[in-house]
């Protein structure tokens, strides 16, 4: 809830923690990256992961920090959602959110030769932002948290790796909230991998745009005008009030789909 202690934290305090915490205390994040990378490697053998990798090899999409992140995230998520029996490190209790957060950062780090310490500190900051967002949206919501929470957190982490500061981080968050905040969560399934891919790619693009001075301005749609907290107060209000009946409607639609499959 919005009364949780982390909600009192300023962005500057989260950045300071990520910069100053002893590196030894962040080594577990590398264990999580390694764990999620192992699932991604398995996922590159079939399904969406293999398809995205093939598009890169064919030149249909370029080999870039964006496509590296998308490939890893799509592969790991599709493998997990297809039932591959391998562990992943979660973020706020979700495997797909852990994949989105950690492998987006790993993909960019690989593509740009970022050193391990900078990468792990970026991952720590991204995790803090992810937790911060989820206090406003709730543990489960009608919006896909891979976009507005873990993807958004990863985008802040990418800005950190690129040497950006608070202004650029806010721009990155605004770029995401001003674009895919309406992506719904309609259950755990293989299609989630496409949402993870989308969230990861947008996270990287939002960060690079922010580093070039581009941020969707405050007051544009639901994008708040008073810094970090207003961004997510608006999002939380949308989820709690505006989408109150969305989950029940989604379940109704999915139940209808099951009935159709039974009749086929």
Coordinates of C-alpha atoms in Angstrom, one line a residue:
X1 CA 0.0 0.0 0.0
X2 CA 1.0 3.6 -0.4
X3 CA 1.6 3.7 3.4
X4 CA 4.6 1.3 3.1
X5 CA 7.9 2.7 4.4
X6 CA 9.5 2.6 0.9
X7 CA 6.9 5.2 -0.3
X8 CA 8.7 7.7 1.9
X9 CA 11.9 7.3 0.0
X10 CA 13.1 9.8 -2.5
X11 CA 14.6 8.8 -5.8
X12 CA 17.9 10.4 -4.7
X13 CA 17.9 8.1 -1.6
X14 CA 17.4 5.0 -3.8
X15 CA 20.2 6.0 -6.1
X16 CA 22.5 6.7 -3.1
X17 CA 21.8 3.3 -1.7
X18 CA 22.5 1.6 -5.0
X19 CA 25.8 3.5 -5.3
X20 CA 27.0 3.0 -1.7
X21 CA 25.8 -0.5 -0.6
X22 CA 28.8 -2.9 -0.3
X23 CA 29.2 -4.8 -3.5
X24 CA 29.4 -8.1 -1.6
X25 CA 25.8 -7.6 -0.6
X26 CA 24.7 -7.5 -4.2
X27 CA 26.4 -10.7 -5.4
X28 CA 23.1 -12.6 -5.0
X29 CA 21.8 -10.5 -7.9
X30 CA 24.4 -12.0 -10.2
X31 CA 23.3 -15.4 -9.0
X32 CA 19.8 -14.4 -10.2
X33 CA 21.0 -13.2 -13.5
X34 CA 22.9 -16.4 -14.1
X35 CA 19.8 -18.4 -13.1
X36 CA 17.6 -16.5 -15.5
X37 CA 20.2 -16.6 -18.3
X38 CA 20.2 -20.4 -18.1
X39 CA 16.5 -20.4 -18.7
X40 CA 17.0 -17.9 -21.6
X41 CA 19.6 -20.2 -23.2
X42 CA 17.1 -23.1 -23.1
X43 CA 14.4 -20.8 -24.5
X44 CA 16.5 -19.8 -27.5
X45 CA 16.0 -23.4 -28.8
X46 CA 12.3 -23.0 -29.5
X47 CA 9.2 -20.8 -29.6
X48 CA 9.4 -17.0 -29.3
X49 CA 13.0 -16.9 -28.2
X50 CA 14.2 -18.8 -31.3
X51 CA 12.0 -16.7 -33.5
X52 CA 13.4 -13.4 -32.2
X53 CA 16.9 -14.7 -32.5
X54 CA 16.2 -15.7 -36.1
X55 CA 14.9 -12.2 -36.9
X56 CA 18.1 -10.7 -35.6
X57 CA 20.2 -13.2 -37.6
X58 CA 18.2 -12.5 -40.7
X59 CA 18.6 -8.7 -40.3
X60 CA 14.9 -8.1 -39.9
X61 CA 15.6 -6.4 -36.6
X62 CA 19.1 -5.1 -35.9
X63 CA 21.5 -6.4 -33.3
X64 CA 21.4 -3.7 -30.7
X65 CA 21.0 -3.2 -26.9
X66 CA 17.2 -3.2 -27.5
X67 CA 17.1 -6.5 -29.4
X68 CA 19.6 -8.2 -27.1
X69 CA 17.4 -7.5 -24.1
X70 CA 14.2 -8.5 -26.0
X71 CA 15.8 -11.8 -27.1
X72 CA 16.9 -12.8 -23.6
X73 CA 13.6 -11.8 -22.0
X74 CA 11.4 -13.4 -24.7
X75 CA 13.4 -16.6 -24.6
X76 CA 13.4 -17.0 -20.8
X77 CA 9.7 -16.0 -20.4
X78 CA 8.5 -18.3 -23.2
X79 CA 10.5 -21.2 -21.8
X80 CA 9.0 -20.6 -18.3
X81 CA 5.5 -20.2 -19.6
X82 CA 5.8 -23.3 -21.7
X83 CA 6.7 -25.4 -18.7
X84 CA 10.5 -25.8 -18.8
X85 CA 11.4 -27.0 -15.3
X86 CA 14.1 -24.6 -14.4
X87 CA 14.3 -22.1 -11.5
X88 CA 14.2 -18.3 -12.1
X89 CA 14.9 -15.4 -9.7
X90 CA 11.7 -13.5 -9.1
X91 CA 11.1 -9.8 -8.6
X92 CA 8.3 -9.0 -6.1
X93 CA 7.2 -12.6 -6.2
X94 CA 6.9 -12.9 -10.0
X95 CA 9.1 -15.0 -12.2
X96 CA 8.3 -13.0 -15.3
X97 CA 9.0 -9.7 -13.5
X98 CA 12.3 -11.1 -12.4
X99 CA 13.1 -12.1 -16.0
X100 CA 12.1 -8.6 -17.3
X101 CA 14.1 -6.7 -14.7
X102 CA 17.3 -8.7 -14.6
X103 CA 17.7 -9.8 -18.2
X104 CA 16.9 -6.4 -19.6
X105 CA 19.8 -5.0 -17.6
X106 CA 21.9 -8.0 -18.5
X107 CA 21.2 -7.7 -22.3
X108 CA 22.2 -4.0 -22.3
X109 CA 25.3 -4.7 -20.2
X110 CA 26.4 -7.4 -22.7
X111 CA 25.7 -5.2 -25.7
X112 CA 27.6 -2.2 -24.3
X113 CA 30.4 -3.9 -22.3
X114 CA 29.2 -2.6 -18.9
X115 CA 31.3 -3.8 -16.0
X116 CA 29.8 -6.1 -13.4
X117 CA 29.8 -3.7 -10.5
X118 CA 27.9 -1.0 -12.4
X119 CA 25.5 -3.7 -13.7
X120 CA 24.8 -5.0 -10.2
X121 CA 24.3 -1.6 -8.8
X122 CA 21.9 -0.8 -11.6
X123 CA 20.0 -4.0 -10.9
X124 CA 19.7 -3.0 -7.2
X125 CA 18.2 0.3 -8.1
X126 CA 15.9 -1.3 -10.6
X127 CA 14.6 -3.7 -7.9
X128 CA 14.0 -0.8 -5.5
X129 CA 12.0 1.0 -8.1
X130 CA 10.0 -2.1 -8.9
X131 CA 9.1 -2.6 -5.2
X132 CA 8.2 1.1 -5.0
X133 CA 5.8 0.9 -8.0
X134 CA 4.1 -2.3 -6.7
X135 CA 3.2 -0.6 -3.4
X136 CA 0.9 1.6 -5.4
X137 CA -0.5 -0.9 -7.9
X138 CA -0.8 -3.9 -5.4
X139 CA 0.7 -7.4 -5.6
X140 CA -1.7 -8.3 -8.4
X141 CA -3.5 -5.9 -10.6
X142 CA -5.3 -5.6 -13.9
X143 CA -2.3 -4.0 -15.5
X144 CA 0.7 -6.0 -16.6
X145 CA 3.4 -5.3 -14.0
X146 CA 6.1 -6.5 -16.4
X147 CA 5.6 -3.1 -18.2
X148 CA 4.8 -0.6 -15.5
X149 CA 6.9 -2.1 -12.6
X150 CA 9.7 -4.4 -13.5
X151 CA 10.2 -3.0 -17.1
X152 CA 10.0 0.5 -15.7
X153 CA 12.5 -0.4 -13.0
X154 CA 14.8 -1.9 -15.5
X155 CA 14.6 1.3 -17.6
X156 CA 15.9 3.3 -14.6
X157 CA 18.6 0.7 -14.2
X158 CA 19.7 1.1 -17.8
X159 CA 19.8 4.9 -17.3
X160 CA 22.1 4.3 -14.3
X161 CA 24.4 2.1 -16.4
X162 CA 24.5 4.9 -19.1
X163 CA 25.6 7.4 -16.5
X164 CA 22.3 9.3 -16.3
X165 CA 20.9 11.0 -13.2
X166 CA 17.5 11.7 -11.6
X167 CA 16.2 13.8 -14.5
X168 CA 16.9 11.2 -17.0
X169 CA 15.5 8.4 -14.8
X170 CA 12.2 10.4 -14.4
X171 CA 12.1 10.9 -18.2
X172 CA 12.5 7.1 -18.7
X173 CA 9.6 6.4 -16.2
X174 CA 7.4 9.0 -17.9
X175 CA 8.1 7.5 -21.3
X176 CA 6.9 4.1 -20.1
X177 CA 3.9 5.3 -18.1
X178 CA 2.8 7.6 -21.0
X179 CA 2.8 4.7 -23.4
X180 CA 2.0 1.1 -22.1
X181 CA 0.4 1.8 -18.8
X182 CA -2.9 0.2 -20.2
X183 CA -1.4 -3.2 -21.0
X184 CA -3.6 -5.7 -19.2
X185 CA -2.8 -8.8 -17.3
X186 CA -4.9 -11.6 -18.6
X187 CA -3.4 -14.6 -16.8
X188 CA -0.2 -16.6 -17.0
X189 CA 0.3 -18.2 -20.4
X190 CA 2.7 -18.3 -23.3
X191 CA 1.5 -14.9 -24.6
X192 CA 3.0 -13.3 -21.5
X193 CA 6.4 -13.8 -23.2
X194 CA 5.4 -11.3 -25.9
X195 CA 4.4 -8.8 -23.2
X196 CA 7.8 -9.4 -21.5
X197 CA 9.6 -8.8 -24.8
X198 CA 7.6 -5.6 -25.5
X199 CA 8.3 -4.4 -21.9
X200 CA 12.0 -5.1 -22.1
X201 CA 12.5 -3.4 -25.5
X202 CA 10.5 -0.4 -24.5
X203 CA 12.5 -0.2 -21.2
X204 CA 15.7 0.1 -23.1
X205 CA 14.3 2.5 -25.7
X206 CA 12.8 4.7 -23.0
X207 CA 16.2 4.9 -21.3
X208 CA 18.1 5.9 -24.4
X209 CA 15.4 8.5 -25.3
X210 CA 15.7 9.8 -21.8
X211 CA 19.5 10.1 -22.1
X212 CA 18.9 12.2 -25.2
X213 CA 16.6 14.6 -23.3
X214 CA 13.3 13.0 -24.4
X215 CA 10.6 12.5 -21.8
X216 CA 6.9 12.5 -22.1
X217 CA 6.0 15.6 -20.1
X218 CA 4.1 15.7 -16.8
X219 CA 0.4 16.3 -17.3
X220 CA 0.3 14.3 -20.5
X221 CA -2.5 11.9 -19.8
X222 CA -2.0 10.1 -16.5
X223 CA 1.7 11.2 -16.3
X224 CA 2.0 13.1 -13.0
X225 CA 3.5 16.6 -12.7
X226 CA 5.1 16.4 -9.2
X227 CA 7.9 13.9 -9.5
X228 CA 8.2 10.3 -8.5
X229 CA 5.3 9.9 -6.1
X230 CA 2.7 11.5 -8.3
X231 CA 3.6 9.2 -11.2
X232 CA 2.6 6.2 -9.3
X233 CA -0.3 7.8 -7.3
X234 CA -2.0 8.3 -10.6
X235 CA -1.2 4.8 -11.8
X236 CA -2.5 3.3 -8.5
X237 CA -5.7 5.4 -8.7
X238 CA -6.2 4.1 -12.3
X239 CA -5.7 0.5 -11.2
X240 CA -7.8 0.7 -8.0
X241 CA -10.7 2.8 -9.3
X242 CA -10.7 2.8 -13.0
X243 CA -10.0 -0.9 -13.5
X244 CA -12.0 -2.2 -10.6
X245 CA -14.1 -4.5 -12.7
X246 CA -11.5 -5.4 -15.3
X247 CA -10.3 -8.6 -13.6
X248 CA -13.8 -10.0 -13.5
X249 CA -14.4 -9.1 -17.1
X250 CA -11.1 -10.8 -18.1
X251 CA -12.1 -14.0 -16.2
X252 CA -15.5 -13.9 -17.9
X253 CA -13.9 -13.7 -21.4
X254 CA -11.4 -16.4 -20.6
X255 CA -14.2 -18.7 -19.3
X256 CA -16.0 -18.1 -22.6
X257 CA -12.8 -19.0 -24.5
X258 CA -12.6 -22.3 -22.6
X259 CA -16.2 -23.0 -23.5
X260 CA -15.4 -22.4 -27.1
X261 CA -12.5 -24.8 -27.0
X262 CA -14.6 -27.5 -25.4
X263 CA -17.1 -27.2 -28.2
X264 CA -14.4 -27.3 -30.9

